[in-house]
Amino acid sequence: MHTAVIGAGPTGLYTAIALARRGHEVTVIDRDPGPDRDGSWNRKGVMQFHHPHGFRQQVVEALLAEMPEVWDDLIAAGAAPTTLPDQPGRVVGVRCRRLIFERVLRSAAEAQPGVTLSTGHVDDVCCERGRAVGVRMDSHQVDADLVIDASGRAGQSTRTFRGPAEGGDCGVAYVSRQHQLLPGAQNGPMNAPFGMVAIYPGYLAIVFIHDNRTFSTLIARASTDRQMAALRFQEVYEAASRAIPSLAAWTEPDRSRPITAVLPGGRLYNTYRGQLNHAGQVAANGLIFVGDAVCTTNPSVGRGVATSLMQAQRLVCLLDDHRRDFTSCSLEFDHWCAENIKPWFSDHVYWDAELIRRWSGHDVDLTRPLPSDLIMAATAVDPEMLKVVGPYLAMLALPASLAAVEPRAREIYASGWRPPVPDGPTRDELAALVTSVSARSAGCR
Ligand SMILES: Cc1cc2nc3c(=O)[nH]c(=O)nc-3n(C[C@H](O)[C@H](O)[C@H](O)COP(=O)(O)OP(=O)(O)OC[C@H]3O[C@@H](n4cnc5c(N)ncnc54)[C@H](O)[C@@H]3O)c2cc1C
């Protein structure tokens, strides 16, 4: 069977390798030609490529299940397993820049018999009598028995085959920068397995540890907070990083040096789009969507590659089961995604809306169900809740599992307790700093 995969991101590459190992001839088409000879990679069209990625346990498990040598190659390339301080033997993710992750996965795809990587832009899916028979790439047709759309959150070529996406802008905007620890320098302070998180009323500051002594700093703000938009300028970002204690500790000149420009993020979305068209039917037998093409979530808790590879893993198994009955495969995959992936989207939609509401000055709303972030925060008061919250946090239990401890969290908030705010500038103080540094440096830009 010849399968065409649109998109050589994590989902497309993973799916292609796994299908080739099951006997498919796979052509993966991406407009991006791959890394340069020196290993650098501009990756236009995937705006998040150089932004920090935290890779979760599900990503590690997906690799180990289908392509364990890719895991070994990642470690050889300098990636480090993420472990918990009290359970050093348990791997809960991998610390790695997306550049390294994708370079290693791409090399595995290039070396995989049965996979061909092809550079070009897919304009359309070719159909005959309701069945996908290939894709139109630049000016010619690539024939295929099965077309898999792994074109990510920005993919456009198959829009007309599905109903509209649910969701929209998640309300949060990112600015980040990559850094390298200096020789002999130790990591800065950490309060999470992947680095350091500081949550302020009005913004977030996060450090993600990567491979080879690199790390990223990140400041996330409300996308409507125009005053903070100037964080994308280097002088402003540096001044803000010096003012936020957790970022300052990591970026002090004796500890590290920046290795990229300050990276502004594009718009971030919570969206979900199943397999079906406006009429609730599979529009083309043999055209299946997977990865970010199905679900994108606010990246600040790093669920995107996990939900993408969980989907890819499920899809390759279903293709085995359903053989050439692609319509029944699409329907079963759609059902599985609705049960196992969509809840993560819905979780973020509610969480983000409530977070933005609180960031604009409102208190916790006890007249409505508590969002997941507030339930998680309440474990600081009642650690017993971690028995339920821990599996959710690790994405081993769906968001609905939190209902068991929501009443306890509600009691905690009803008593007047609120999550403690870390040391550092308030949103208004940070915004004032952003405005003044931006005004001072405007003349130099
Ligand atoms: C700012 C940001 C930070 C993130 N941080 C994290 C994180 O910490 N942890 C995490 O797990 N996830 C994170 N994510 C999510 C993660 O990046 C995505 O889940 C992941 O990229 C999905 O992979 P994909 O292969 O489905 O899509 P993509 O990575 O978008 O790949 C799609 C590919 O398709 C190609 N393509 C698209 N259209 C065409 C066409 N017509 N013809 C040819 N090629 C085409 C593109 O060039 C691209 O290579 C983040 C996302 C953002 C936006």
Short mmCIF file of C-alpha atoms and ligand atoms in Angstrom, two decimals:
data_model
loop_
_atom_site.label_atom_id
_atom_site.label_comp_id
_atom_site.label_asym_id
_atom_site.label_seq_id
_atom_site.Cartn_x
_atom_site.Cartn_y
_atom_site.Cartn_z
CA MET A 1 0.00 0.00 0.00
CA HIS A 2 1.35 3.47 -0.86
CA THR A 3 0.65 6.13 1.72
CA ALA A 4 1.22 9.86 1.27
CA VAL A 5 1.78 11.83 4.48
CA ILE A 6 1.36 15.60 4.30
CA GLY A 7 3.83 17.17 6.74
CA ALA A 8 7.17 16.02 8.15
CA GLY A 9 6.71 17.39 11.65
CA PRO A 10 6.80 15.07 14.69
CA THR A 11 3.44 13.51 13.80
CA GLY A 12 4.13 12.93 10.11
CA LEU A 13 7.61 11.51 10.70
CA TYR A 14 6.48 9.23 13.52
CA THR A 15 3.48 7.95 11.55
CA ALA A 16 5.59 7.37 8.44
CA ILE A 17 8.23 5.32 10.27
CA ALA A 18 5.62 3.25 12.09
CA LEU A 19 3.65 2.56 8.90
CA ALA A 20 6.77 1.65 6.92
CA ARG A 21 7.61 -0.88 9.60
CA ARG A 22 4.16 -2.37 8.96
CA GLY A 23 4.80 -2.74 5.25
CA HIS A 24 3.51 0.54 3.77
CA GLU A 25 5.48 2.43 1.12
CA VAL A 26 5.33 5.95 2.52
CA THR A 27 6.04 9.30 0.87
CA VAL A 28 6.25 12.17 3.35
CA ILE A 29 5.88 15.58 1.73
CA ASP A 30 6.90 18.78 3.42
CA ARG A 31 7.56 22.24 2.03
CA ASP A 32 10.55 22.43 4.41
CA PRO A 33 13.74 20.92 2.93
CA GLY A 34 15.14 19.87 6.32
CA PRO A 35 18.14 21.00 8.31
CA ASP A 36 21.18 22.68 6.77
CA ARG A 37 24.46 20.79 6.53
CA ASP A 38 25.69 22.41 9.75
CA GLY A 39 22.59 21.13 11.62
CA SER A 40 20.92 24.53 11.90
CA TRP A 41 17.31 24.70 10.82
CA ASN A 42 15.29 27.77 10.09
CA ARG A 43 11.94 25.88 9.85
CA LYS A 44 9.80 28.63 8.35
CA GLY A 45 6.11 27.79 8.67
CA VAL A 46 6.45 26.11 12.10
CA MET A 47 6.65 29.23 14.23
CA GLN A 48 7.03 27.27 17.48
CA PHE A 49 10.09 25.36 16.28
CA HIS A 50 12.62 27.30 18.36
CA HIS A 51 10.25 28.01 21.25
CA PRO A 52 10.70 25.78 24.29
CA HIS A 53 9.17 22.33 24.15
CA GLY A 54 8.70 20.08 27.15
CA PHE A 55 8.31 16.48 25.96
CA ARG A 56 6.14 14.32 28.20
CA GLN A 57 6.10 10.69 29.23
CA GLN A 58 3.63 9.86 26.42
CA VAL A 59 6.21 11.00 23.87
CA VAL A 60 8.87 8.76 25.39
CA GLU A 61 6.43 5.84 25.52
CA ALA A 62 5.39 6.35 21.90
CA LEU A 63 9.03 6.26 20.79
CA LEU A 64 9.88 3.23 22.90
CA ALA A 65 6.84 1.35 21.60
CA GLU A 66 7.53 1.80 17.90
CA MET A 67 11.12 2.96 17.41
CA PRO A 68 13.25 2.46 20.54
CA GLU A 69 16.45 3.29 18.65
CA VAL A 70 15.15 6.86 18.20
CA TRP A 71 15.10 7.16 21.97
CA ASP A 72 18.72 5.93 22.09
CA ASP A 73 19.65 8.39 19.33
CA LEU A 74 18.02 11.25 21.25
CA ILE A 75 20.02 10.43 24.36
CA ALA A 76 23.19 10.16 22.23
CA ALA A 77 22.39 13.62 20.81
CA GLY A 78 22.43 15.06 24.33
CA ALA A 79 18.77 14.85 25.35
CA ALA A 80 18.23 13.89 29.00
CA PRO A 81 15.43 11.79 30.48
CA THR A 82 13.22 13.86 32.81
CA THR A 83 12.82 12.17 36.19
CA LEU A 84 11.06 13.00 39.45
CA PRO A 85 13.28 13.91 42.43
CA ASP A 86 11.68 11.20 44.61
CA GLN A 87 11.56 8.55 41.82
CA PRO A 88 14.82 8.90 39.89
CA GLY A 89 14.19 5.63 38.01
CA ARG A 90 10.89 6.77 36.51
CA VAL A 91 11.15 8.63 33.20
CA VAL A 92 8.40 11.26 32.91
CA GLY A 93 9.63 13.01 29.78
CA VAL A 94 12.68 14.10 27.88
CA ARG A 95 14.55 17.41 28.11
CA CYS A 96 15.44 18.45 24.64
CA ARG A 97 15.16 21.31 22.18
CA ARG A 98 12.61 20.68 19.46
CA LEU A 99 15.48 21.14 16.98
CA ILE A 100 17.23 18.08 18.38
CA PHE A 101 14.02 16.05 18.71
CA GLU A 102 13.00 16.64 15.12
CA ARG A 103 16.48 16.29 13.66
CA VAL A 104 16.84 12.86 15.29
CA LEU A 105 13.36 11.75 14.22
CA ARG A 106 13.95 13.01 10.69
CA SER A 107 17.26 11.11 10.45
CA ALA A 108 15.41 7.96 11.52
CA ALA A 109 12.80 8.55 8.79
CA GLU A 110 15.53 9.13 6.20
CA ALA A 111 17.18 5.85 7.19
CA GLN A 112 13.91 3.89 7.30
CA PRO A 113 13.42 1.52 4.32
CA GLY A 114 10.02 2.25 2.78
CA VAL A 115 9.99 5.97 3.68
CA THR A 116 10.75 8.65 1.09
CA LEU A 117 11.00 12.28 2.17
CA SER A 118 10.00 14.67 -0.56
CA THR A 119 10.22 18.47 -0.56
CA GLY A 120 7.24 20.35 -1.95
CA HIS A 121 3.99 22.07 -1.14
CA VAL A 122 0.80 20.01 -1.11
CA ASP A 123 -1.96 22.12 -2.67
CA ASP A 124 -4.81 19.66 -2.64
CA VAL A 125 -5.96 16.09 -2.14
CA CYS A 126 -6.95 14.28 -5.34
CA CYS A 127 -10.21 12.34 -5.12
CA GLU A 128 -12.06 9.97 -7.42
CA ARG A 129 -15.60 8.84 -6.64
CA GLY A 130 -15.31 9.91 -3.01
CA ARG A 131 -11.96 8.22 -2.47
CA ALA A 132 -8.58 9.91 -1.90
CA VAL A 133 -6.19 8.77 -4.66
CA GLY A 134 -3.23 11.04 -3.99
CA VAL A 135 -2.14 14.61 -3.45
CA ARG A 136 -1.34 17.46 -5.78
CA MET A 137 2.15 18.63 -4.94
CA ASP A 138 3.39 21.72 -6.73
CA SER A 139 2.34 20.94 -10.32
CA HIS A 140 2.13 17.15 -10.27
CA GLN A 141 0.13 14.38 -8.62
CA VAL A 142 1.59 11.90 -6.16
CA ASP A 143 -0.62 8.79 -6.31
CA ALA A 144 -1.52 7.09 -3.04
CA ASP A 145 -3.96 4.54 -1.66
CA LEU A 146 -4.12 6.45 1.62
CA VAL A 147 -3.47 10.13 2.43
CA ILE A 148 -2.62 11.16 5.98
CA ASP A 149 -2.82 14.85 6.78
CA ALA A 150 -0.22 15.65 9.45
CA SER A 151 0.15 19.25 8.29
CA GLY A 152 -0.13 20.73 11.77
CA ARG A 153 -2.03 23.68 13.12
CA ALA A 154 -1.33 25.84 10.07
CA GLY A 155 -2.13 23.26 7.36
CA GLN A 156 -4.55 24.62 4.77
CA SER A 157 -4.57 22.14 1.91
CA THR A 158 -7.37 19.91 3.23
CA ARG A 159 -9.58 22.53 4.94
CA THR A 160 -12.58 21.87 2.70
CA PHE A 161 -12.77 18.20 3.72
CA ARG A 162 -13.81 18.88 7.30
CA GLY A 163 -16.25 20.86 9.34
CA PRO A 164 -15.01 24.01 11.10
CA ALA A 165 -12.65 23.80 14.07
CA GLU A 166 -14.04 24.29 17.56
CA GLY A 167 -12.23 26.74 19.82
CA GLY A 168 -9.92 29.61 18.92
CA ASP A 169 -7.27 31.89 20.36
CA CYS A 170 -6.31 30.61 23.83
CA GLY A 171 -5.73 34.15 25.08
CA VAL A 172 -2.03 33.70 25.91
CA ALA A 173 1.02 35.01 24.00
CA TYR A 174 4.64 33.84 24.30
CA VAL A 175 8.09 35.39 24.11
CA SER A 176 11.10 33.13 24.69
CA ARG A 177 14.86 32.84 24.26
CA GLN A 178 17.37 29.98 24.30
CA HIS A 179 20.49 30.09 26.45
CA GLN A 180 23.58 27.97 27.12
CA LEU A 181 25.07 27.34 30.55
CA LEU A 182 28.68 28.53 30.76
CA PRO A 183 31.43 25.92 31.33
CA GLY A 184 31.33 24.76 34.94
CA ALA A 185 28.06 26.59 35.71
CA GLN A 186 25.29 24.69 37.50
CA ASN A 187 21.57 24.76 36.74
CA GLY A 188 19.59 27.57 38.35
CA PRO A 189 16.70 27.02 40.79
CA MET A 190 14.10 24.38 39.85
CA ASN A 191 10.61 23.61 41.15
CA ALA A 192 9.46 21.25 38.39
CA PRO A 193 11.00 18.18 36.71
CA PHE A 194 11.55 20.16 33.50
CA GLY A 195 12.79 23.39 35.10
CA MET A 196 11.14 26.27 36.92
CA VAL A 197 7.63 27.72 36.82
CA ALA A 198 6.55 31.00 38.42
CA ILE A 199 2.89 31.96 38.08
CA TYR A 200 1.98 35.60 38.76
CA PRO A 201 -1.45 37.22 38.54
CA GLY A 202 -1.07 38.55 34.99
CA TYR A 203 1.83 36.59 33.54
CA LEU A 204 3.91 33.38 33.71
CA ALA A 205 7.69 32.95 33.75
CA ILE A 206 9.04 29.50 32.91
CA VAL A 207 12.48 27.93 32.46
CA PHE A 208 12.65 24.75 30.33
CA ILE A 209 15.86 22.73 30.59
CA HIS A 210 16.90 21.19 27.27
CA ASP A 211 19.78 19.07 25.93
CA ASN A 212 23.51 19.79 26.02
CA ARG A 213 23.33 22.38 28.84
CA THR A 214 20.88 24.56 26.93
CA PHE A 215 17.66 25.97 28.32
CA SER A 216 14.91 28.41 27.38
CA THR A 217 13.35 31.22 29.32
CA LEU A 218 9.77 32.13 28.56
CA ILE A 219 7.41 34.92 29.53
CA ALA A 220 3.73 34.35 28.73
CA ARG A 221 1.13 37.12 29.02
CA ALA A 222 -2.47 37.71 28.05
CA SER A 223 -2.57 38.23 24.28
CA THR A 224 -4.80 41.27 24.86
CA ASP A 225 -2.17 42.82 27.17
CA ARG A 226 -0.79 45.21 24.56
CA GLN A 227 1.46 46.97 27.09
CA MET A 228 3.49 43.78 27.47
CA ALA A 229 3.77 43.20 23.70
CA ALA A 230 7.10 45.09 23.70
CA LEU A 231 8.64 42.10 25.50
CA ARG A 232 9.59 40.94 22.01
CA PHE A 233 12.36 43.55 21.90
CA GLN A 234 15.71 42.32 23.19
CA GLU A 235 16.43 45.16 25.65
CA VAL A 236 12.92 44.90 27.07
CA TYR A 237 13.02 41.11 27.39
CA GLU A 238 16.42 41.26 29.06
CA ALA A 239 15.26 43.90 31.54
CA ALA A 240 12.14 41.86 32.34
CA SER A 241 14.25 38.71 32.79
CA ARG A 242 16.51 40.55 35.22
CA ALA A 243 13.47 41.72 37.19
CA ILE A 244 11.83 38.27 37.52
CA PRO A 245 13.89 36.41 40.16
CA SER A 246 13.50 32.89 38.71
CA LEU A 247 14.61 34.04 35.24
CA ALA A 248 17.32 36.33 36.64
CA ALA A 249 18.91 33.44 38.51
CA TRP A 250 19.18 31.37 35.33
CA THR A 251 20.31 34.17 33.00
CA GLU A 252 22.86 35.97 35.17
CA PRO A 253 26.01 36.57 33.07
CA ASP A 254 28.11 34.31 35.31
CA ARG A 255 25.79 31.37 34.65
CA SER A 256 24.71 31.46 30.99
CA ARG A 257 24.70 33.28 27.69
CA PRO A 258 21.88 33.69 25.16
CA ILE A 259 22.23 31.58 21.99
CA THR A 260 19.23 32.89 20.04
CA ALA A 261 17.53 36.19 19.46
CA VAL A 262 14.44 36.93 21.54
CA LEU A 263 11.71 34.87 19.86
CA PRO A 264 8.23 36.36 19.66
CA GLY A 265 5.43 33.81 19.45
CA GLY A 266 2.56 33.95 16.99
CA ARG A 267 -1.01 33.48 18.11
CA LEU A 268 -1.69 30.40 20.22
CA TYR A 269 -4.83 28.35 19.89
CA ASN A 270 -7.00 25.78 21.57
CA THR A 271 -8.68 24.08 18.62
CA TYR A 272 -10.27 20.73 17.92
CA ARG A 273 -11.28 19.40 14.53
CA GLY A 274 -12.43 15.83 14.07
CA GLN A 275 -12.42 13.69 10.92
CA LEU A 276 -15.90 14.56 9.68
CA ASN A 277 -17.24 17.16 7.25
CA HIS A 278 -20.13 19.62 7.69
CA ALA A 279 -22.59 16.80 7.07
CA GLY A 280 -21.05 14.65 9.80
CA GLN A 281 -19.54 12.23 7.28
CA VAL A 282 -16.08 11.14 6.20
CA ALA A 283 -15.61 13.41 3.15
CA ALA A 284 -13.07 11.22 1.36
CA ASN A 285 -12.46 7.55 2.00
CA GLY A 286 -8.73 7.23 2.68
CA LEU A 287 -8.02 10.79 3.91
CA ILE A 288 -7.23 10.82 7.63
CA PHE A 289 -6.13 13.73 9.84
CA VAL A 290 -3.75 13.37 12.76
CA GLY A 291 -1.66 15.41 15.22
CA ASP A 292 -2.05 19.17 15.49
CA ALA A 293 -4.27 18.93 12.42
CA VAL A 294 -6.82 17.48 14.87
CA CYS A 295 -6.04 19.18 18.17
CA THR A 296 -3.91 22.08 19.38
CA THR A 297 -3.74 23.22 22.98
CA ASN A 298 -2.21 26.16 24.83
CA PRO A 299 1.44 25.10 24.88
CA SER A 300 2.26 26.39 28.35
CA VAL A 301 1.71 22.91 29.85
CA GLY A 302 3.33 21.12 26.91
CA ARG A 303 0.66 18.68 25.81
CA GLY A 304 0.90 19.12 22.02
CA VAL A 305 3.50 16.53 21.00
CA ALA A 306 2.06 14.10 23.57
CA THR A 307 -1.49 14.34 22.17
CA SER A 308 -0.08 14.20 18.62
CA LEU A 309 1.98 11.05 19.11
CA MET A 310 -0.79 9.40 21.15
CA GLN A 311 -3.00 9.93 18.11
CA ALA A 312 -0.35 8.69 15.69
CA GLN A 313 0.20 5.56 17.76
CA ARG A 314 -3.53 4.85 17.86
CA LEU A 315 -3.96 5.54 14.15
CA VAL A 316 -1.27 3.08 13.02
CA CYS A 317 -2.90 0.36 15.15
CA LEU A 318 -6.34 1.12 13.70
CA LEU A 319 -4.95 1.03 10.17
CA ASP A 320 -3.65 -2.45 10.95
CA ASP A 321 -7.06 -3.52 12.23
CA HIS A 322 -9.19 -1.98 9.48
CA ARG A 323 -6.82 -2.75 6.58
CA ARG A 324 -8.31 -1.08 3.45
CA ASP A 325 -11.60 -0.11 5.03
CA PHE A 326 -10.42 3.46 5.57
CA THR A 327 -13.86 4.93 6.23
CA SER A 328 -14.45 2.66 9.20
CA CYS A 329 -10.91 3.44 10.34
CA SER A 330 -11.64 7.20 10.14
CA LEU A 331 -14.84 6.76 12.10
CA GLU A 332 -13.23 4.70 14.84
CA PHE A 333 -10.27 7.07 15.03
CA ASP A 334 -12.65 10.03 15.24
CA HIS A 335 -14.49 8.37 18.09
CA TRP A 336 -11.23 7.54 19.91
CA CYS A 337 -9.98 11.13 19.54
CA ALA A 338 -13.29 12.51 20.82
CA GLU A 339 -12.91 10.37 23.95
CA ASN A 340 -9.17 10.61 24.56
CA ILE A 341 -7.86 13.80 22.94
CA LYS A 342 -10.74 16.24 22.92
CA PRO A 343 -11.00 16.30 26.75
CA TRP A 344 -7.51 17.90 26.84
CA PHE A 345 -8.73 20.59 24.46
CA SER A 346 -11.88 21.22 26.53
CA ASP A 347 -9.79 21.32 29.70
CA HIS A 348 -7.64 24.12 28.26
CA VAL A 349 -10.56 26.11 26.88
CA TYR A 350 -12.08 26.37 30.35
CA TRP A 351 -8.78 26.74 32.23
CA ASP A 352 -7.50 29.49 29.89
CA ALA A 353 -10.74 31.48 29.88
CA GLU A 354 -10.77 31.45 33.70
CA LEU A 355 -7.07 32.30 33.89
CA ILE A 356 -7.47 35.31 31.59
CA ARG A 357 -10.50 36.40 33.62
CA ARG A 358 -8.43 36.26 36.82
CA TRP A 359 -5.48 37.95 35.10
CA SER A 360 -7.80 40.85 34.34
CA GLY A 361 -8.35 41.36 38.08
CA HIS A 362 -11.23 39.03 39.02
CA ASP A 363 -11.18 36.62 41.95
CA VAL A 364 -11.71 32.85 41.85
CA ASP A 365 -15.33 32.24 40.82
CA LEU A 366 -16.86 29.79 43.29
CA THR A 367 -20.24 29.82 41.54
CA ARG A 368 -18.80 27.70 38.72
CA PRO A 369 -16.69 24.51 38.53
CA LEU A 370 -13.06 25.22 39.43
CA PRO A 371 -10.65 25.05 36.50
CA SER A 372 -7.88 22.44 36.61
CA ASP A 373 -5.06 24.89 37.42
CA LEU A 374 -6.82 25.97 40.61
CA ILE A 375 -7.48 22.36 41.62
CA MET A 376 -3.79 21.59 41.06
CA ALA A 377 -2.72 24.64 43.08
CA ALA A 378 -4.90 23.55 46.02
CA THR A 379 -2.69 20.47 46.49
CA ALA A 380 -0.29 22.86 48.28
CA VAL A 381 -2.86 22.96 51.11
CA ASP A 382 -4.02 19.34 50.94
CA PRO A 383 -1.33 17.07 49.47
CA GLU A 384 -3.73 14.09 49.78
CA MET A 385 -5.36 15.45 46.64
CA LEU A 386 -2.20 14.56 44.72
CA LYS A 387 -3.40 10.94 44.55
CA VAL A 388 -5.97 12.18 42.03
CA VAL A 389 -4.19 15.27 40.69
CA GLY A 390 -0.84 13.52 40.03
CA PRO A 391 -2.14 11.14 37.33
CA TYR A 392 -4.00 14.04 35.66
CA LEU A 393 -0.86 16.19 35.75
CA ALA A 394 1.06 13.38 34.04
CA MET A 395 -1.80 12.94 31.50
CA LEU A 396 -2.33 9.40 32.77
CA ALA A 397 -5.92 10.21 33.80
CA LEU A 398 -8.35 12.40 31.83
CA PRO A 399 -9.38 15.83 33.14
CA ALA A 400 -12.76 14.43 34.28
CA SER A 401 -10.87 12.54 37.00
CA LEU A 402 -10.40 15.85 38.84
CA ALA A 403 -14.12 15.91 39.66
CA ALA A 404 -13.29 13.60 42.59
CA VAL A 405 -11.28 16.34 44.35
CA GLU A 406 -13.01 19.47 43.03
CA PRO A 407 -15.28 19.74 46.13
CA ARG A 408 -12.21 19.59 48.42
CA ALA A 409 -10.47 22.28 46.36
CA ARG A 410 -13.63 24.37 46.48
CA GLU A 411 -13.63 24.15 50.29
CA ILE A 412 -10.04 25.39 50.32
CA TYR A 413 -10.86 28.42 48.14
CA ALA A 414 -14.08 29.08 50.08
CA SER A 415 -11.96 29.41 53.23
CA GLY A 416 -10.23 32.39 51.59
CA TRP A 417 -6.98 30.65 50.60
CA ARG A 418 -5.42 31.73 47.30
CA PRO A 419 -2.29 30.36 45.55
CA PRO A 420 0.80 32.14 46.90
CA VAL A 421 2.42 34.58 44.49
CA PRO A 422 6.19 34.12 43.99
CA ASP A 423 8.66 36.94 44.60
CA GLY A 424 8.91 39.29 41.68
CA PRO A 425 7.16 42.16 39.93
CA THR A 426 3.39 42.30 39.78
CA ARG A 427 1.88 42.49 36.32
CA ASP A 428 1.56 46.28 36.66
CA GLU A 429 5.17 46.65 37.82
CA LEU A 430 6.39 44.47 34.94
CA ALA A 431 4.23 46.40 32.45
CA ALA A 432 5.66 49.69 33.77
CA LEU A 433 9.19 48.35 33.32
CA VAL A 434 8.35 47.14 29.80
CA THR A 435 6.96 50.57 28.91
CA SER A 436 9.90 52.53 30.28
CA VAL A 437 12.63 50.32 28.76
CA SER A 438 10.75 50.23 25.50
CA ALA A 439 10.46 54.03 25.40
CA ARG A 440 14.16 54.45 26.28
CA SER A 441 15.34 52.02 23.64
CA ALA A 442 12.87 53.02 20.92
CA GLY A 443 15.32 55.61 19.61
CA CYS A 444 17.97 52.91 19.13
CA ARG A 445 15.72 50.62 17.08
C1 LIG B 1 4.70 28.30 20.97
C2 LIG B 1 4.46 26.81 21.06
C3 LIG B 1 5.11 26.05 22.02
C4 LIG B 1 4.87 24.68 22.14
N1 LIG B 1 5.41 23.99 23.18
C5 LIG B 1 5.15 22.68 23.32
C6 LIG B 1 5.69 21.93 24.37
O1 LIG B 1 6.36 22.46 25.27
N2 LIG B 1 5.44 20.59 24.44
C7 LIG B 1 4.63 19.96 23.51
O2 LIG B 1 4.43 18.76 23.60
N3 LIG B 1 4.08 20.67 22.50
C8 LIG B 1 4.32 21.99 22.39
N4 LIG B 1 3.76 22.68 21.36
C9 LIG B 1 2.90 21.97 20.41
C10 LIG B 1 3.74 21.25 19.36
O3 LIG B 1 4.64 22.15 18.76
C11 LIG B 1 2.81 20.64 18.32
O4 LIG B 1 1.91 19.80 19.00
C12 LIG B 1 3.57 19.86 17.26
O5 LIG B 1 4.27 20.72 16.41
C13 LIG B 1 2.59 19.04 16.41
O6 LIG B 1 3.31 18.36 15.43
P1 LIG B 1 2.66 18.08 13.99
O7 LIG B 1 3.67 17.26 13.30
O8 LIG B 1 1.28 17.61 14.13
O9 LIG B 1 2.57 19.52 13.31
P2 LIG B 1 3.75 20.52 12.89
O10 LIG B 1 4.88 20.42 13.79
O11 LIG B 1 3.10 21.85 12.71
O12 LIG B 1 4.24 19.98 11.48
C14 LIG B 1 3.44 20.14 10.33
C15 LIG B 1 4.34 20.06 9.11
O13 LIG B 1 3.52 20.12 7.94
C16 LIG B 1 4.13 20.93 6.97
N5 LIG B 1 3.08 21.42 6.09
C17 LIG B 1 1.96 22.09 6.42
N6 LIG B 1 1.20 22.32 5.33
C18 LIG B 1 1.87 21.76 4.29
C19 LIG B 1 1.58 21.67 2.89
N7 LIG B 1 0.46 22.15 2.36
N8 LIG B 1 2.50 21.06 2.09
C20 LIG B 1 3.65 20.54 2.61
N9 LIG B 1 3.96 20.60 3.93
C21 LIG B 1 3.07 21.20 4.74
C22 LIG B 1 4.83 22.00 7.79
O14 LIG B 1 5.92 22.57 7.06
C23 LIG B 1 5.31 21.20 9.01
O15 LIG B 1 6.59 20.69 8.81
C24 LIG B 1 3.97 24.06 21.24
C25 LIG B 1 3.31 24.81 20.26
C26 LIG B 1 3.53 26.16 20.19
C27 LIG B 1 2.77 26.95 19.15
#
